[in-house]
PDB file of C-alpha atoms in Angstrom:
ATOM      1  CA  UNK Z   2       6.798 -23.774  -2.058  1.00  0.00           C
ATOM      2  CA  UNK Z   3       9.933 -24.964  -0.245  1.00  0.00           C
ATOM      3  CA  UNK Z   4      11.652 -21.648  -0.943  1.00  0.00           C
ATOM      4  CA  UNK Z   5       8.606 -19.735   0.289  1.00  0.00           C
ATOM      5  CA  UNK Z   6       8.472 -21.862   3.444  1.00  0.00           C
ATOM      6  CA  UNK Z   7      12.156 -21.157   4.042  1.00  0.00           C
ATOM      7  CA  UNK Z   8      11.493 -17.441   3.613  1.00  0.00           C
ATOM      8  CA  UNK Z   9       8.870 -17.502   6.355  1.00  0.00           C
ATOM      9  CA  UNK Z  10      11.219 -19.499   8.582  1.00  0.00           C
ATOM     10  CA  UNK Z  11      13.972 -16.901   8.108  1.00  0.00           C
ATOM     11  CA  UNK Z  12      11.718 -14.085   9.282  1.00  0.00           C
ATOM     12  CA  UNK Z  13      10.196 -16.121  12.101  1.00  0.00           C
ATOM     13  CA  UNK Z  14      11.983 -14.173  14.853  1.00  0.00           C
ATOM     14  CA  UNK Z  15      12.069 -10.785  13.121  1.00  0.00           C
ATOM     15  CA  UNK Z  16       8.569  -9.868  14.341  1.00  0.00           C
ATOM     16  CA  UNK Z  17       7.625  -8.355  10.984  1.00  0.00           C
ATOM     17  CA  UNK Z  18       3.954  -8.978  11.696  1.00  0.00           C
ATOM     18  CA  UNK Z  19       4.227  -7.041  14.950  1.00  0.00           C
ATOM     19  CA  UNK Z  20       5.958  -4.168  13.152  1.00  0.00           C
ATOM     20  CA  UNK Z  21       3.234  -4.052  10.509  1.00  0.00           C
ATOM     21  CA  UNK Z  22       0.539  -4.110  13.206  1.00  0.00           C
ATOM     22  CA  UNK Z  23       2.142  -1.154  14.969  1.00  0.00           C
ATOM     23  CA  UNK Z  24       2.280   0.892  11.756  1.00  0.00           C
ATOM     24  CA  UNK Z  25      -1.274  -0.017  10.750  1.00  0.00           C
ATOM     25  CA  UNK Z  26      -2.500   0.922  14.230  1.00  0.00           C
ATOM     26  CA  UNK Z  27      -1.174   4.435  13.596  1.00  0.00           C
ATOM     27  CA  UNK Z  28      -3.342   4.543  10.478  1.00  0.00           C
ATOM     28  CA  UNK Z  29      -6.336   3.273  12.444  1.00  0.00           C
ATOM     29  CA  UNK Z  30      -5.766   5.902  15.133  1.00  0.00           C
ATOM     30  CA  UNK Z  31      -5.802   8.552  12.410  1.00  0.00           C
ATOM     31  CA  UNK Z  32      -9.113   7.269  11.053  1.00  0.00           C
ATOM     32  CA  UNK Z  33     -10.587   7.097  14.559  1.00  0.00           C
ATOM     33  CA  UNK Z  34      -9.575  10.666  15.310  1.00  0.00           C
ATOM     34  CA  UNK Z  35     -10.700  12.114  11.963  1.00  0.00           C
ATOM     35  CA  UNK Z  36     -14.391  11.361  12.501  1.00  0.00           C
ATOM     36  CA  UNK Z  37     -14.740  10.700  16.196  1.00  0.00           C
ATOM     37  CA  UNK Z  38     -17.954  12.749  16.610  1.00  0.00           C
ATOM     38  CA  UNK Z  39     -19.977  12.513  13.366  1.00  0.00           C
ATOM     39  CA  UNK Z  40     -23.033  14.725  12.981  1.00  0.00           C
ATOM     40  CA  UNK Z  41     -26.227  13.728  11.176  1.00  0.00           C
ATOM     41  CA  UNK Z  42     -24.952  14.747   7.739  1.00  0.00           C
ATOM     42  CA  UNK Z  43     -21.706  12.830   8.263  1.00  0.00           C
ATOM     43  CA  UNK Z  44     -23.655   9.722   9.255  1.00  0.00           C
ATOM     44  CA  UNK Z  45     -25.755   9.988   6.096  1.00  0.00           C
ATOM     45  CA  UNK Z  46     -22.616  10.195   3.939  1.00  0.00           C
ATOM     46  CA  UNK Z  47     -20.456   8.031   6.195  1.00  0.00           C
ATOM     47  CA  UNK Z  48     -19.855   5.098   3.874  1.00  0.00           C
ATOM     48  CA  UNK Z  49     -18.962   7.190   0.855  1.00  0.00           C
ATOM     49  CA  UNK Z  50     -16.841   9.539   2.992  1.00  0.00           C
ATOM     50  CA  UNK Z  51     -14.834   6.542   4.185  1.00  0.00           C
ATOM     51  CA  UNK Z  52     -14.012   5.668   0.574  1.00  0.00           C
ATOM     52  CA  UNK Z  53     -12.820   9.253   0.146  1.00  0.00           C
ATOM     53  CA  UNK Z  54     -10.671   9.294   3.293  1.00  0.00           C
ATOM     54  CA  UNK Z  55      -9.000   5.905   2.962  1.00  0.00           C
ATOM     55  CA  UNK Z  56      -6.904   6.649  -0.170  1.00  0.00           C
ATOM     56  CA  UNK Z  57      -5.785   9.958   1.331  1.00  0.00           C
ATOM     57  CA  UNK Z  58      -4.544   8.203   4.459  1.00  0.00           C
ATOM     58  CA  UNK Z  59      -2.938   5.415   2.412  1.00  0.00           C
ATOM     59  CA  UNK Z  60      -1.073   7.744   0.052  1.00  0.00           C
ATOM     60  CA  UNK Z  61       0.690   9.256   3.072  1.00  0.00           C
ATOM     61  CA  UNK Z  62       1.376   6.142   5.151  1.00  0.00           C
ATOM     62  CA  UNK Z  63       1.639   3.161   2.798  1.00  0.00           C
ATOM     63  CA  UNK Z  64       4.933   4.162   1.085  1.00  0.00           C
ATOM     64  CA  UNK Z  65       6.636   4.125   4.478  1.00  0.00           C
ATOM     65  CA  UNK Z  66       4.927   0.890   5.561  1.00  0.00           C
ATOM     66  CA  UNK Z  67       5.926  -0.870   2.329  1.00  0.00           C
ATOM     67  CA  UNK Z  68       9.521   0.353   2.654  1.00  0.00           C
ATOM     68  CA  UNK Z  69       9.739  -1.125   6.158  1.00  0.00           C
ATOM     69  CA  UNK Z  70       8.250  -4.433   4.976  1.00  0.00           C
ATOM     70  CA  UNK Z  71      10.629  -4.745   2.004  1.00  0.00           C
ATOM     71  CA  UNK Z  72      13.649  -3.754   4.074  1.00  0.00           C
ATOM     72  CA  UNK Z  73      12.890  -6.316   6.767  1.00  0.00           C
ATOM     73  CA  UNK Z  74      12.530  -9.069   4.146  1.00  0.00           C
ATOM     74  CA  UNK Z  75      15.697  -8.172   2.213  1.00  0.00           C
ATOM     75  CA  UNK Z  76      18.241  -7.370   4.917  1.00  0.00           C
ATOM     76  CA  UNK Z  77      18.976 -10.996   5.896  1.00  0.00           C
ATOM     77  CA  UNK Z  78      20.906 -11.750   2.693  1.00  0.00           C
ATOM     78  CA  UNK Z  79      22.744  -8.437   2.939  1.00  0.00           C
ATOM     79  CA  UNK Z  80      23.858  -9.113   6.514  1.00  0.00           C
ATOM     80  CA  UNK Z  81      25.074 -12.604   5.631  1.00  0.00           C
ATOM     81  CA  UNK Z  82      26.432 -11.596   2.193  1.00  0.00           C
ATOM     82  CA  UNK Z  83      24.858 -14.758   0.807  1.00  0.00           C
ATOM     83  CA  UNK Z  84      23.618 -13.632  -2.612  1.00  0.00           C
ATOM     84  CA  UNK Z  85      26.464 -15.354  -4.500  1.00  0.00           C
ATOM     85  CA  UNK Z  86      25.964 -18.572  -2.548  1.00  0.00           C
ATOM     86  CA  UNK Z  87      22.245 -18.872  -3.232  1.00  0.00           C
ATOM     87  CA  UNK Z  88      22.821 -20.541  -6.604  1.00  0.00           C
ATOM     88  CA  UNK Z  89      23.893 -23.700  -4.783  1.00  0.00           C
ATOM     89  CA  UNK Z  90      20.423 -23.984  -3.227  1.00  0.00           C
ATOM     90  CA  UNK Z  91      18.002 -22.377  -5.692  1.00  0.00           C
ATOM     91  CA  UNK Z  92      17.713 -21.634  -9.373  1.00  0.00           C
ATOM     92  CA  UNK Z  93      18.291 -17.963 -10.283  1.00  0.00           C
ATOM     93  CA  UNK Z  94      15.306 -15.848  -9.359  1.00  0.00           C
ATOM     94  CA  UNK Z  95      13.662 -18.433  -7.091  1.00  0.00           C
ATOM     95  CA  UNK Z  96      14.489 -16.481  -3.951  1.00  0.00           C
ATOM     96  CA  UNK Z  97      13.114 -13.316  -5.527  1.00  0.00           C
ATOM     97  CA  UNK Z  98       9.784 -15.019  -6.237  1.00  0.00           C
ATOM     98  CA  UNK Z  99       9.680 -16.248  -2.639  1.00  0.00           C
ATOM     99  CA  UNK Z 100      10.255 -12.727  -1.315  1.00  0.00           C
ATOM    100  CA  UNK Z 101       7.559 -11.355  -3.621  1.00  0.00           C
ATOM    101  CA  UNK Z 102       5.059 -13.999  -2.491  1.00  0.00           C
ATOM    102  CA  UNK Z 103       5.997 -13.509   1.157  1.00  0.00           C
ATOM    103  CA  UNK Z 104       5.456  -9.767   0.866  1.00  0.00           C
ATOM    104  CA  UNK Z 105       2.237 -10.356  -1.070  1.00  0.00           C
ATOM    105  CA  UNK Z 106       0.872 -12.391   1.858  1.00  0.00           C
ATOM    106  CA  UNK Z 107       1.629  -9.535   4.248  1.00  0.00           C
ATOM    107  CA  UNK Z 108       0.055  -6.985   1.888  1.00  0.00           C
ATOM    108  CA  UNK Z 109      -3.075  -9.102   1.496  1.00  0.00           C
ATOM    109  CA  UNK Z 110      -3.384  -9.383   5.282  1.00  0.00           C
ATOM    110  CA  UNK Z 111      -2.817  -5.630   5.745  1.00  0.00           C
ATOM    111  CA  UNK Z 112      -5.421  -4.734   3.113  1.00  0.00           C
ATOM    112  CA  UNK Z 113      -7.970  -7.182   4.531  1.00  0.00           C
ATOM    113  CA  UNK Z 114      -7.523  -5.926   8.112  1.00  0.00           C
ATOM    114  CA  UNK Z 115      -7.716  -2.336   6.899  1.00  0.00           C
ATOM    115  CA  UNK Z 116     -11.053  -2.820   5.172  1.00  0.00           C
ATOM    116  CA  UNK Z 117     -12.535  -4.957   7.938  1.00  0.00           C
ATOM    117  CA  UNK Z 118     -11.634  -2.162  10.350  1.00  0.00           C
ATOM    118  CA  UNK Z 119     -13.231   0.654   8.340  1.00  0.00           C
ATOM    119  CA  UNK Z 120     -16.427  -1.359   7.784  1.00  0.00           C
ATOM    120  CA  UNK Z 121     -16.657  -2.239  11.489  1.00  0.00           C
ATOM    121  CA  UNK Z 122     -15.953   1.402  12.338  1.00  0.00           C
ATOM    122  CA  UNK Z 123     -18.760   2.539  10.040  1.00  0.00           C
ATOM    123  CA  UNK Z 124     -21.304   0.295  11.725  1.00  0.00           C
ATOM    124  CA  UNK Z 125     -20.030   1.298  15.178  1.00  0.00           C
ATOM    125  CA  UNK Z 126     -20.543   4.973  14.329  1.00  0.00           C
ATOM    126  CA  UNK Z 127     -24.044   4.338  13.043  1.00  0.00           C
ATOM    127  CA  UNK Z 128     -23.571   5.273   9.401  1.00  0.00           C
ATOM    128  CA  UNK Z 129     -26.844   5.236   7.486  1.00  0.00           C
ATOM    129  CA  UNK Z 130     -27.574   2.156   5.411  1.00  0.00           C
ATOM    130  CA  UNK Z 131     -24.892  -0.280   4.341  1.00  0.00           C
ATOM    131  CA  UNK Z 132     -21.656   0.041   2.351  1.00  0.00           C
ATOM    132  CA  UNK Z 133     -21.974  -0.275  -1.424  1.00  0.00           C
ATOM    133  CA  UNK Z 134     -20.046  -3.478  -1.757  1.00  0.00           C
ATOM    134  CA  UNK Z 135     -19.076  -3.129  -5.410  1.00  0.00           C
ATOM    135  CA  UNK Z 136     -17.230   0.094  -4.606  1.00  0.00           C
ATOM    136  CA  UNK Z 137     -15.650  -1.344  -1.475  1.00  0.00           C
ATOM    137  CA  UNK Z 138     -14.482  -4.504  -3.265  1.00  0.00           C
ATOM    138  CA  UNK Z 139     -13.038  -2.379  -6.071  1.00  0.00           C
ATOM    139  CA  UNK Z 140     -11.338  -0.144  -3.496  1.00  0.00           C
ATOM    140  CA  UNK Z 141      -9.853  -3.221  -1.794  1.00  0.00           C
ATOM    141  CA  UNK Z 142      -8.447  -4.538  -5.078  1.00  0.00           C
ATOM    142  CA  UNK Z 143      -7.004  -1.181  -6.149  1.00  0.00           C
ATOM    143  CA  UNK Z 144      -5.532  -0.584  -2.689  1.00  0.00           C
ATOM    144  CA  UNK Z 145      -3.885  -4.003  -2.852  1.00  0.00           C
ATOM    145  CA  UNK Z 146      -2.469  -3.243  -6.317  1.00  0.00           C
ATOM    146  CA  UNK Z 147      -1.059   0.113  -5.181  1.00  0.00           C
ATOM    147  CA  UNK Z 148       0.591  -1.470  -2.147  1.00  0.00           C
ATOM    148  CA  UNK Z 149       2.048  -4.249  -4.310  1.00  0.00           C
ATOM    149  CA  UNK Z 150       3.595  -1.780  -6.773  1.00  0.00           C
ATOM    150  CA  UNK Z 151       5.224   0.140  -3.912  1.00  0.00           C
ATOM    151  CA  UNK Z 152       6.438  -3.070  -2.272  1.00  0.00           C
ATOM    152  CA  UNK Z 153       8.076  -4.257  -5.510  1.00  0.00           C
ATOM    153  CA  UNK Z 154       9.766  -0.866  -5.894  1.00  0.00           C
ATOM    154  CA  UNK Z 155      11.025  -0.904  -2.316  1.00  0.00           C
ATOM    155  CA  UNK Z 156      12.173  -4.534  -2.606  1.00  0.00           C
ATOM    156  CA  UNK Z 157      14.179  -3.530  -5.671  1.00  0.00           C
ATOM    157  CA  UNK Z 158      15.831  -0.687  -3.731  1.00  0.00           C
ATOM    158  CA  UNK Z 159      16.439  -2.899  -0.704  1.00  0.00           C
ATOM    159  CA  UNK Z 160      18.276  -5.401  -2.913  1.00  0.00           C
ATOM    160  CA  UNK Z 161      20.368  -2.697  -4.568  1.00  0.00           C
ATOM    161  CA  UNK Z 162      21.661  -1.068  -1.390  1.00  0.00           C
ATOM    162  CA  UNK Z 163      23.393  -2.760   1.528  1.00  0.00           C
ATOM    163  CA  UNK Z 164      22.526   0.191   3.770  1.00  0.00           C
ATOM    164  CA  UNK Z 165      18.790  -0.204   4.346  1.00  0.00           C
ATOM    165  CA  UNK Z 166      18.441   3.413   5.433  1.00  0.00           C
ATOM    166  CA  UNK Z 167      18.517   4.421   1.748  1.00  0.00           C
ATOM    167  CA  UNK Z 168      15.301   2.566   0.743  1.00  0.00           C
ATOM    168  CA  UNK Z 169      13.692   3.596   4.037  1.00  0.00           C
ATOM    169  CA  UNK Z 170      14.423   7.252   3.276  1.00  0.00           C
ATOM    170  CA  UNK Z 171      13.004   6.666  -0.222  1.00  0.00           C
ATOM    171  CA  UNK Z 172       9.818   5.358   1.392  1.00  0.00           C
ATOM    172  CA  UNK Z 173       9.576   8.396   3.655  1.00  0.00           C
ATOM    173  CA  UNK Z 174      10.178  10.608   0.633  1.00  0.00           C
ATOM    174  CA  UNK Z 175       7.353   8.800  -1.162  1.00  0.00           C
ATOM    175  CA  UNK Z 176       5.046   9.568   1.756  1.00  0.00           C
ATOM    176  CA  UNK Z 177       5.979  13.251   1.600  1.00  0.00           C
ATOM    177  CA  UNK Z 178       5.479  13.256  -2.167  1.00  0.00           C
ATOM    178  CA  UNK Z 179       2.051  11.668  -1.705  1.00  0.00           C
ATOM    179  CA  UNK Z 180       1.148  14.431   0.732  1.00  0.00           C
ATOM    180  CA  UNK Z 181       2.165  17.055  -1.842  1.00  0.00           C
ATOM    181  CA  UNK Z 182       0.288  15.320  -4.668  1.00  0.00           C
ATOM    182  CA  UNK Z 183      -2.914  15.477  -2.607  1.00  0.00           C
ATOM    183  CA  UNK Z 184      -2.927  19.246  -3.091  1.00  0.00           C
ATOM    184  CA  UNK Z 185      -2.112  19.131  -6.816  1.00  0.00           C
ATOM    185  CA  UNK Z 186      -4.630  16.774  -8.440  1.00  0.00           C
ATOM    186  CA  UNK Z 187      -6.563  13.588  -7.719  1.00  0.00           C
ATOM    187  CA  UNK Z 188      -4.512  11.406 -10.048  1.00  0.00           C
ATOM    188  CA  UNK Z 189      -0.847  10.766 -10.689  1.00  0.00           C
ATOM    189  CA  UNK Z 190       1.275   8.627 -12.989  1.00  0.00           C
ATOM    190  CA  UNK Z 191       3.923   8.223 -10.281  1.00  0.00           C
ATOM    191  CA  UNK Z 192       3.908   4.977  -8.262  1.00  0.00           C
ATOM    192  CA  UNK Z 193       3.478   6.915  -4.992  1.00  0.00           C
ATOM    193  CA  UNK Z 194       0.351   8.629  -6.306  1.00  0.00           C
ATOM    194  CA  UNK Z 195      -1.477   5.468  -7.310  1.00  0.00           C
ATOM    195  CA  UNK Z 196      -3.798   5.676  -4.307  1.00  0.00           C
ATOM    196  CA  UNK Z 197      -5.052   9.060  -5.528  1.00  0.00           C
ATOM    197  CA  UNK Z 198      -5.662   7.699  -9.030  1.00  0.00           C
ATOM    198  CA  UNK Z 199      -7.546   4.737  -7.552  1.00  0.00           C
ATOM    199  CA  UNK Z 200      -9.805   6.911  -5.379  1.00  0.00           C
ATOM    200  CA  UNK Z 201     -13.416   6.393  -6.458  1.00  0.00           C
ATOM    201  CA  UNK Z 202     -14.884   9.358  -4.574  1.00  0.00           C
ATOM    202  CA  UNK Z 203     -14.517  13.122  -4.935  1.00  0.00           C
ATOM    203  CA  UNK Z 204     -16.076  15.929  -2.941  1.00  0.00           C
ATOM    204  CA  UNK Z 205     -17.527  19.423  -3.304  1.00  0.00           C
ATOM    205  CA  UNK Z 206     -17.357  21.952  -0.505  1.00  0.00           C
ATOM    206  CA  UNK Z 207     -19.886  24.776  -0.367  1.00  0.00           C
ATOM    207  CA  UNK Z 208     -18.172  27.803   1.248  1.00  0.00           C
ATOM    208  CA  UNK Z 209     -21.518  29.444   2.027  1.00  0.00           C
ATOM    209  CA  UNK Z 210     -23.182  26.560   3.849  1.00  0.00           C
ATOM    210  CA  UNK Z 211     -19.882  24.863   4.790  1.00  0.00           C
ATOM    211  CA  UNK Z 212     -21.367  21.533   3.793  1.00  0.00           C
ATOM    212  CA  UNK Z 213     -19.309  18.855   2.052  1.00  0.00           C
ATOM    213  CA  UNK Z 214     -20.966  16.712  -0.606  1.00  0.00           C
ATOM    214  CA  UNK Z 215     -19.296  13.446  -1.593  1.00  0.00           C
ATOM    215  CA  UNK Z 216     -19.954  11.768  -4.939  1.00  0.00           C
ATOM    216  CA  UNK Z 217     -18.571   8.906  -7.004  1.00  0.00           C
ATOM    217  CA  UNK Z 218     -16.035   9.938  -9.624  1.00  0.00           C
ATOM    218  CA  UNK Z 219     -16.553   9.684 -13.349  1.00  0.00           C
ATOM    219  CA  UNK Z 220     -13.082   8.950 -14.655  1.00  0.00           C
ATOM    220  CA  UNK Z 221     -11.766  10.933 -17.595  1.00  0.00           C
ATOM    221  CA  UNK Z 222      -9.566   9.122 -20.170  1.00  0.00           C
ATOM    222  CA  UNK Z 223      -6.369  10.482 -18.605  1.00  0.00           C
ATOM    223  CA  UNK Z 224      -7.530   9.373 -15.144  1.00  0.00           C
ATOM    224  CA  UNK Z 225      -8.204   5.873 -16.478  1.00  0.00           C
ATOM    225  CA  UNK Z 226      -4.677   5.864 -17.898  1.00  0.00           C
ATOM    226  CA  UNK Z 227      -3.382   6.835 -14.452  1.00  0.00           C
ATOM    227  CA  UNK Z 228      -5.252   3.873 -12.923  1.00  0.00           C
ATOM    228  CA  UNK Z 229      -3.832   1.542 -15.591  1.00  0.00           C
ATOM    229  CA  UNK Z 230      -0.368   2.886 -14.777  1.00  0.00           C
ATOM    230  CA  UNK Z 231      -0.591   1.185 -11.371  1.00  0.00           C
ATOM    231  CA  UNK Z 232      -0.512  -2.216 -13.082  1.00  0.00           C
ATOM    232  CA  UNK Z 233       2.196  -1.066 -15.501  1.00  0.00           C
ATOM    233  CA  UNK Z 234       4.399  -0.191 -12.518  1.00  0.00           C
ATOM    234  CA  UNK Z 235       3.756  -3.638 -11.034  1.00  0.00           C
ATOM    235  CA  UNK Z 236       4.992  -5.296 -14.233  1.00  0.00           C
ATOM    236  CA  UNK Z 237       8.006  -2.962 -14.557  1.00  0.00           C
ATOM    237  CA  UNK Z 238       9.173  -3.314 -10.956  1.00  0.00           C
ATOM    238  CA  UNK Z 239       8.609  -7.077 -10.958  1.00  0.00           C
ATOM    239  CA  UNK Z 240      10.636  -7.554 -14.154  1.00  0.00           C
ATOM    240  CA  UNK Z 241      13.425  -5.242 -12.975  1.00  0.00           C
ATOM    241  CA  UNK Z 242      13.634  -6.973  -9.608  1.00  0.00           C
ATOM    242  CA  UNK Z 243      13.707 -10.431 -11.152  1.00  0.00           C
ATOM    243  CA  UNK Z 244      16.549  -9.482 -13.501  1.00  0.00           C
ATOM    244  CA  UNK Z 245      18.514  -7.877 -10.679  1.00  0.00           C
ATOM    245  CA  UNK Z 246      18.042 -10.816  -8.340  1.00  0.00           C
ATOM    246  CA  UNK Z 247      19.008 -13.340 -11.023  1.00  0.00           C
ATOM    247  CA  UNK Z 248      22.248 -11.441 -11.574  1.00  0.00           C
ATOM    248  CA  UNK Z 249      22.938 -11.298  -7.856  1.00  0.00           C
ATOM    249  CA  UNK Z 250      22.536 -15.072  -7.607  1.00  0.00           C
ATOM    250  CA  UNK Z 251      25.423 -15.681  -9.981  1.00  0.00           C
TER     251      UNK Z 251
END
């Protein structure tokens, strides 16, 4: 707890929260623009359509947001070149755990604000009925897991490279890859495509009537494996980061 408290004190004047708010506001602006004037059919399917749209927005924006978060948390030790001195204050790996927990707090706050916003937006637009909470809670948990896997990957890259532009470019590349994966298939075993695998809603578009019908997905075995891969990536990136950080402490 002392190490975690010190981590928050180190970032006290870095305005990471303000940076995250600015990036999330871009995502909110996107969601506001995408359905600013819903018709009757869109209001009837509003809650399920939101569950369809949210992963598509996240797969494009979250890799970049997580890269910025990890970079801002990791650059202090690089600037001070203090990795080899940390063993005098902490046991090996303690600082890594503090950075993971610090990032986890930010991710939890981002995910909570994101879902509060989309639910409030749905009621403000007059969507019919109420959200199906079991799907929304599941979406919240899977969104959190996807963000955590990307954060651990970006934290690993931010520790490896002194120049923080390299992990930031990797995050931007992940966003571009997510955009490409959207047009390939609705699941992916890559860490940047986890949001697509976690999407609970699919859609059918009738070219004759030009009406979109949204429905809840029935996962195939390979799609379930893709969802499970999100948690595999979390374990892999966490273990790799812990080993790397322990070696840097020496």
